[in-house]
mmCIF file of C-alpha atoms in Angstrom:
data_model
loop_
_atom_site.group_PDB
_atom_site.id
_atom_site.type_symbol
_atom_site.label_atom_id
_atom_site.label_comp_id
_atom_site.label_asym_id
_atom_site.label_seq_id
_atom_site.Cartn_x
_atom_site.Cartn_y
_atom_site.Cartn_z
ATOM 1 C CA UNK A 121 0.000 0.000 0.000
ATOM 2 C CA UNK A 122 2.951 2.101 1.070
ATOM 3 C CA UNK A 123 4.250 2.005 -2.726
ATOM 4 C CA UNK A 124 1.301 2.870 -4.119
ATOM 5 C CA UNK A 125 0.402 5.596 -1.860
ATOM 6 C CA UNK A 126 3.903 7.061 -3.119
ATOM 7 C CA UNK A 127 3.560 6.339 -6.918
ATOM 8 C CA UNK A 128 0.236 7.716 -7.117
ATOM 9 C CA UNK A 129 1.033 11.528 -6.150
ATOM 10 C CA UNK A 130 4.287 12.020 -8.282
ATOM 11 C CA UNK A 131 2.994 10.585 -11.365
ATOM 12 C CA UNK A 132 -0.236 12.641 -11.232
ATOM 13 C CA UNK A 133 2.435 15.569 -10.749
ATOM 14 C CA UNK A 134 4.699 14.465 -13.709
ATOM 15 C CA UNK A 135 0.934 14.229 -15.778
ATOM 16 C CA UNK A 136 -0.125 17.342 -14.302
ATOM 17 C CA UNK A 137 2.169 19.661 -14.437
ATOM 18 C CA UNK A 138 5.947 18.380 -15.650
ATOM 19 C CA UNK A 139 7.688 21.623 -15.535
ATOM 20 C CA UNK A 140 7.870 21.368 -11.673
ATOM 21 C CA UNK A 141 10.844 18.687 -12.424
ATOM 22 C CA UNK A 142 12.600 21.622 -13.951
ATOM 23 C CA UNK A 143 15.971 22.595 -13.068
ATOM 24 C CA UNK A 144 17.467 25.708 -12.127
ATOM 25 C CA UNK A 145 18.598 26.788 -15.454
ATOM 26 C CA UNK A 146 14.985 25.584 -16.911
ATOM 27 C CA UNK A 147 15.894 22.154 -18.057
ATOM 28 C CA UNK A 148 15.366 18.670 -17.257
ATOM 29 C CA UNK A 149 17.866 16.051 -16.397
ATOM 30 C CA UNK A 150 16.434 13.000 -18.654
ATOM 31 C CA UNK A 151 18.814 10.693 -16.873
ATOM 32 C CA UNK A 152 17.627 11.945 -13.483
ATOM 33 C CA UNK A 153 13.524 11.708 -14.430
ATOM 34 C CA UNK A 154 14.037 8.189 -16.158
ATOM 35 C CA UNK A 155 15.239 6.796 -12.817
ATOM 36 C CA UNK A 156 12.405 8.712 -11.159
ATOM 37 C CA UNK A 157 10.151 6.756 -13.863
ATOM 38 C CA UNK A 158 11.670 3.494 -12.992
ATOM 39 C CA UNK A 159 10.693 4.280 -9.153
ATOM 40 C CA UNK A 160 6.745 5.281 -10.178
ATOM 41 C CA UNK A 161 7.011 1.905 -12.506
ATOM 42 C CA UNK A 162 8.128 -0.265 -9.808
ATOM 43 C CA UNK A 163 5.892 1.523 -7.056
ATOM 44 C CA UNK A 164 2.628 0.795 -9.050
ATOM 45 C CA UNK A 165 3.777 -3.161 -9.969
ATOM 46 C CA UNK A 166 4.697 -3.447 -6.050
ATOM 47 C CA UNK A 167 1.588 -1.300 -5.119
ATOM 48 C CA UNK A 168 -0.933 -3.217 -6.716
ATOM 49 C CA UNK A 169 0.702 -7.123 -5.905
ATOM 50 C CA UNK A 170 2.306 -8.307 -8.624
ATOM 51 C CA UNK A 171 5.334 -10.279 -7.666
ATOM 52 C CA UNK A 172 7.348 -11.143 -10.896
ATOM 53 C CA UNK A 173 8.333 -14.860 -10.795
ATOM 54 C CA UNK A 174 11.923 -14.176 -12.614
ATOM 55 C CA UNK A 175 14.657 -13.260 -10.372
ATOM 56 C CA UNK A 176 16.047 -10.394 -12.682
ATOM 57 C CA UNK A 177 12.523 -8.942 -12.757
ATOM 58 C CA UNK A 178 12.087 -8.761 -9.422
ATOM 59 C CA UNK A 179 15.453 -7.344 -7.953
ATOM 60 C CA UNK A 180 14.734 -4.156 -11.222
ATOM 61 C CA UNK A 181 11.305 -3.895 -9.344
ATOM 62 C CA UNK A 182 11.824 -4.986 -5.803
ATOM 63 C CA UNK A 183 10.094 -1.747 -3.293
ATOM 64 C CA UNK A 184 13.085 -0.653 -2.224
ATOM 65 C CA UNK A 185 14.903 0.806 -5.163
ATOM 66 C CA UNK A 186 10.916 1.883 -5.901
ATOM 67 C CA UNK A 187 11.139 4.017 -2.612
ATOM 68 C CA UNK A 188 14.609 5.730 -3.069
ATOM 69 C CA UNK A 189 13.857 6.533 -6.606
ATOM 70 C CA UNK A 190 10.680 7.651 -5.338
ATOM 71 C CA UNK A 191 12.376 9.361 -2.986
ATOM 72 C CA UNK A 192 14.557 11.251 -4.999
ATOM 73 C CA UNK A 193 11.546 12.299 -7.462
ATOM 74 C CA UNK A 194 9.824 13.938 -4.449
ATOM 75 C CA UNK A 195 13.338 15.349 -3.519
ATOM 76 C CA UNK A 196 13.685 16.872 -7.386
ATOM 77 C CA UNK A 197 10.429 18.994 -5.963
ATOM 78 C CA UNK A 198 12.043 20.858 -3.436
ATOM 79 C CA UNK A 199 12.163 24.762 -4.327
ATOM 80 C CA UNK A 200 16.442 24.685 -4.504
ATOM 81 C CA UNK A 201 16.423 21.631 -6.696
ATOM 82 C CA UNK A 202 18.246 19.523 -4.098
ATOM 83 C CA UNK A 203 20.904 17.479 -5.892
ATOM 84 C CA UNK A 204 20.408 14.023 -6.147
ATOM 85 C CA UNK A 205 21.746 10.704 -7.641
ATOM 86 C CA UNK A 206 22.435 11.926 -10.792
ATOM 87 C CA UNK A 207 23.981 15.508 -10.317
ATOM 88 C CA UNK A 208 25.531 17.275 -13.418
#
């Protein structure tokens, strides 16, 4: 539930509105919002039960990476465009 209570919010936000995931100088970091779209991914296949049976499948989707990419989406929102993993 926790997963899909995080999902939910930033991809409405992404849908919404995307230039809130600008950066300071008024562009996006692709590399930066496609690991942010790998978190929302994973959140929503953890958040609504699927369990992949291969092993590959479910280490690229398991909740935690979901919640730190998550994490670092909701991060991307703060007004000073905190850094995160992918600075530059």
């Amino acid at each position: 539930m926790l997963s899909l209570l995080l999902a939910s919010p930033l991809a409405l936000l992404l849908l919404i509105h995307p230039a809130v995931m600008l950066d300071g100088a008024g562009g996006y970091s692709h590399a930066q919002l496609m690991l942010v779209m790998w978190g929302l991914s994973a959140g929503f296949i953890h958040g609504v039960g699927f369990v992949p049976q291969q092993w590959l499948w479910r280490l690229l989707v398991h909740p935690a990476a979901a919640w730190l990419l998550m994490g670092q989406g909701y991060l991307m929102l703060l007004p000073d465009g905190a850094p995160g993993l992918m600075s530059g």
